[in-house]
Amino acid sequence: MPTPHINAPDGAFAPAVLMPGDPKRAERIAQMLMPDCEKVSDVRGIGGFTGEYEGKPLSVMASGMGQPSLSIYATELFTQYGVKRIIRVGTCGGISPKVKVGDVVVGLGAHTDSSINTRLVPGVHLAATASWELAEAAVTRAREKELPYHVGPIISRDRFYGNDPKDTERLAELGTLGVEMEGAALYMLAAQHGAQALTVLTVSDHLLDSSQDMSPEDRETRFTGALELAVAAAHC
């Protein structure tokens, strides 16, 4: 039944949902993959779309920016619409010297500076990790397509501006590949609700080497590699 943030009827969403942050990108992805898709929800400008891709049901819905926003939509999809897996497909800022702009990052785990996951088990810092089955499917597709990819930890930050550059450098030294704003909450929600989740990201800029950064136009078009991996995970 409709929720406060999703006005779709029961059964409107496929078991697998691709979830970019940007509502316009969600609509673009839905139209690219499923030209005959149906718009099943549109509350506060966050569209949800369902159709078939290569003969299998698939949905696409935006999360908005940040972990609180994603948590609203992911929780309602998991608990009210029977969604079994959500694959976040978005962008990140590279922080590791190993990654380059345009590469794809598969977030095996997600650090966070948010308190959003700290109250599930008081006194325990739970590990926010991807579902291995989905990560394996994404990596397999990357190898098949010979796409430049990296697998490892990312960090989901609450603040876009104002983070200490020294912290970013230290995270890079500890093997963190990139920074974004949603993955850690998604992983913990999937664990909480017995579901699956993965984060697949295009490196759109580099915090330690801004000479590589994509233009705003490139950010909207150079995500097909990550999308390829996300679809593979959705239908594995």
XYZ file of C-alpha atoms in Angstrom:
236
model
C 0.000 0.000 0.000
C 1.140 3.610 -0.459
C 3.514 4.988 2.168
C 4.193 8.613 3.177
C 6.921 8.820 0.514
C 5.898 6.293 -2.168
C 2.418 6.339 -3.721
C 2.729 3.096 -5.685
C 0.198 0.279 -5.243
C 1.154 -3.127 -3.847
C 3.294 -5.142 -6.247
C 4.391 -2.097 -8.228
C 8.123 -2.662 -7.648
C 10.276 -5.491 -8.954
C 12.313 -7.565 -6.464
C 15.435 -5.675 -7.615
C 15.704 -1.880 -7.614
C 18.465 0.275 -9.072
C 18.836 3.393 -6.939
C 20.742 6.464 -8.139
C 20.604 9.597 -6.040
C 19.401 12.025 -8.696
C 15.711 11.796 -9.740
C 16.567 12.911 -13.284
C 19.240 10.234 -13.546
C 16.760 7.647 -12.289
C 14.341 8.551 -15.064
C 17.157 8.530 -17.635
C 18.316 5.081 -16.498
C 14.774 3.717 -16.586
C 14.231 4.998 -20.116
C 17.599 3.687 -21.295
C 17.040 0.182 -19.958
C 13.258 -0.111 -20.244
C 11.737 2.237 -22.854
C 8.262 0.882 -22.083
C 8.562 1.203 -18.305
C 5.730 2.517 -16.172
C 6.081 5.362 -13.701
C 4.680 3.843 -10.518
C 5.423 6.569 -7.961
C 6.078 10.300 -7.939
C 6.054 11.832 -4.470
C 8.120 14.996 -3.920
C 9.622 14.614 -7.395
C 11.176 11.219 -6.614
C 10.030 8.986 -9.445
C 9.815 5.213 -9.311
C 9.766 3.199 -12.556
C 9.121 -0.475 -13.251
C 9.455 -2.508 -16.426
C 11.386 -5.417 -17.890
C 15.032 -5.605 -18.866
C 16.090 -8.612 -20.932
C 12.877 -10.376 -19.960
C 13.223 -9.860 -16.211
C 11.367 -7.355 -13.997
C 13.393 -4.358 -12.837
C 12.659 -1.099 -11.035
C 14.535 2.177 -10.769
C 13.993 4.763 -8.060
C 16.019 7.726 -6.832
C 17.144 8.059 -3.227
C 17.832 11.768 -2.988
C 21.090 12.915 -1.398
C 22.475 11.647 1.877
C 21.924 8.704 4.177
C 18.749 10.006 5.883
C 17.010 10.429 2.522
C 18.106 7.044 1.192
C 17.046 5.416 4.462
C 13.467 6.569 4.016
C 13.069 5.116 0.527
C 15.073 1.944 1.102
C 13.202 1.143 4.327
C 9.810 1.558 2.664
C 10.861 -0.522 -0.354
C 12.201 -3.344 1.829
C 9.355 -3.381 4.351
C 6.272 -2.355 2.359
C 6.927 -3.422 -1.244
C 8.747 -6.724 -0.907
C 11.962 -5.502 -2.543
C 14.762 -8.031 -2.019
C 17.802 -6.168 -3.311
C 18.786 -2.552 -3.905
C 21.802 -1.606 -5.971
C 22.943 1.970 -5.542
C 24.385 3.213 -8.841
C 25.927 6.650 -8.491
C 29.130 8.663 -8.444
C 31.942 9.117 -5.976
C 34.972 11.235 -5.454
C 38.149 9.192 -5.796
C 40.556 9.399 -2.892
C 42.896 6.482 -3.576
C 45.845 7.027 -5.945
C 44.882 3.687 -7.496
C 41.612 4.992 -8.966
C 41.155 7.352 -11.883
C 38.224 9.445 -12.995
C 35.969 7.274 -15.131
C 36.826 4.057 -13.280
C 34.115 2.032 -11.553
C 34.262 1.339 -7.812
C 32.441 -1.618 -6.265
C 31.975 -0.767 -2.596
C 32.699 -3.965 -0.683
C 32.246 -2.140 2.608
C 31.374 1.393 3.667
C 32.948 3.394 6.479
C 30.910 6.345 7.704
C 31.263 9.405 9.894
C 27.493 9.356 10.452
C 25.780 8.123 13.603
C 23.019 6.550 11.519
C 24.136 2.944 12.112
C 25.329 3.230 15.708
C 22.097 2.500 17.608
C 21.262 -0.959 16.283
C 23.512 -2.711 18.813
C 24.672 -0.223 21.473
C 28.414 -0.354 22.027
C 29.111 -2.301 18.836
C 30.473 -0.736 15.650
C 28.730 -2.908 13.065
C 30.461 -3.519 9.733
C 28.447 -2.095 6.813
C 29.189 -4.532 4.002
C 27.843 -5.357 0.570
C 26.090 -8.616 -0.243
C 28.742 -10.936 -1.637
C 26.491 -12.503 -4.293
C 25.815 -9.086 -5.786
C 29.429 -7.936 -5.576
C 30.611 -11.138 -7.241
C 28.138 -10.682 -10.101
C 29.264 -7.088 -10.626
C 32.943 -8.002 -10.684
C 32.315 -10.892 -13.068
C 30.584 -8.525 -15.494
C 33.411 -5.981 -15.192
C 35.935 -8.649 -16.126
C 33.803 -9.863 -19.039
C 33.480 -6.322 -20.412
C 37.110 -5.424 -19.571
C 35.981 -2.350 -17.656
C 38.406 -0.499 -15.357
C 37.164 -1.356 -11.879
C 38.257 -1.485 -8.242
C 36.800 -3.388 -5.300
C 37.241 -2.209 -1.734
C 35.964 0.083 0.999
C 34.338 3.448 0.418
C 33.299 6.086 2.927
C 29.788 7.500 3.242
C 30.046 10.999 4.667
C 27.332 13.238 6.054
C 28.990 16.450 4.882
C 29.724 17.288 1.260
C 31.665 20.426 2.193
C 33.946 21.142 5.126
C 35.681 17.777 5.598
C 39.305 17.959 6.728
C 41.659 17.137 3.808
C 43.995 15.407 6.260
C 41.217 12.957 7.098
C 40.770 12.237 3.402
C 44.482 11.558 3.016
C 44.447 9.208 6.007
C 41.439 7.337 4.618
C 43.307 6.903 1.344
C 46.322 5.538 3.235
C 43.985 2.989 4.852
C 42.836 1.723 1.457
C 39.590 3.653 1.057
C 38.798 4.035 -2.641
C 36.260 6.832 -2.767
C 33.818 9.046 -0.922
C 30.048 9.280 -1.370
C 27.023 9.871 0.857
C 24.660 6.863 0.932
C 26.242 3.394 0.870
C 26.771 2.683 4.578
C 23.125 3.264 5.455
C 21.975 1.114 2.539
C 24.169 -1.804 3.615
C 22.961 -1.681 7.194
C 19.309 -1.428 6.191
C 19.687 -4.483 3.958
C 21.222 -6.412 6.852
C 18.471 -5.228 9.199
C 15.690 -6.365 6.860
C 17.200 -9.605 5.550
C 17.736 -8.139 2.085
C 20.715 -7.596 -0.243
C 22.533 -4.424 -1.273
C 25.446 -3.208 -3.339
C 26.964 0.155 -4.212
C 28.499 0.620 -7.676
C 29.998 4.033 -8.398
C 31.574 5.955 -11.244
C 34.547 8.034 -10.125
C 33.477 11.506 -11.254
C 36.236 13.551 -9.643
C 39.364 13.022 -7.592
C 39.864 14.737 -4.259
C 43.644 14.458 -4.454
C 43.989 15.360 -8.163
C 41.333 17.766 -9.431
C 42.871 17.900 -12.926
C 40.960 14.721 -13.783
C 37.495 15.935 -12.745
C 34.477 15.387 -14.998
C 32.357 18.268 -16.210
C 28.731 18.449 -15.021
C 27.692 17.135 -18.455
C 30.060 14.165 -18.196
C 28.636 13.253 -14.783
C 25.251 12.721 -16.447
C 26.486 10.564 -19.327
C 29.600 8.635 -18.231
C 27.874 6.154 -15.938
C 27.189 3.314 -18.393
C 29.990 1.120 -17.031
C 28.663 1.295 -13.486
C 25.147 0.741 -14.794
C 26.269 -2.412 -16.600
C 27.612 -3.810 -13.333
C 24.528 -2.748 -11.381
C 22.187 -4.563 -13.778
C 24.336 -7.686 -13.548
C 23.987 -7.574 -9.760
C 20.257 -6.914 -9.950
C 19.629 -10.029 -12.043
C 22.227 -12.463 -10.725
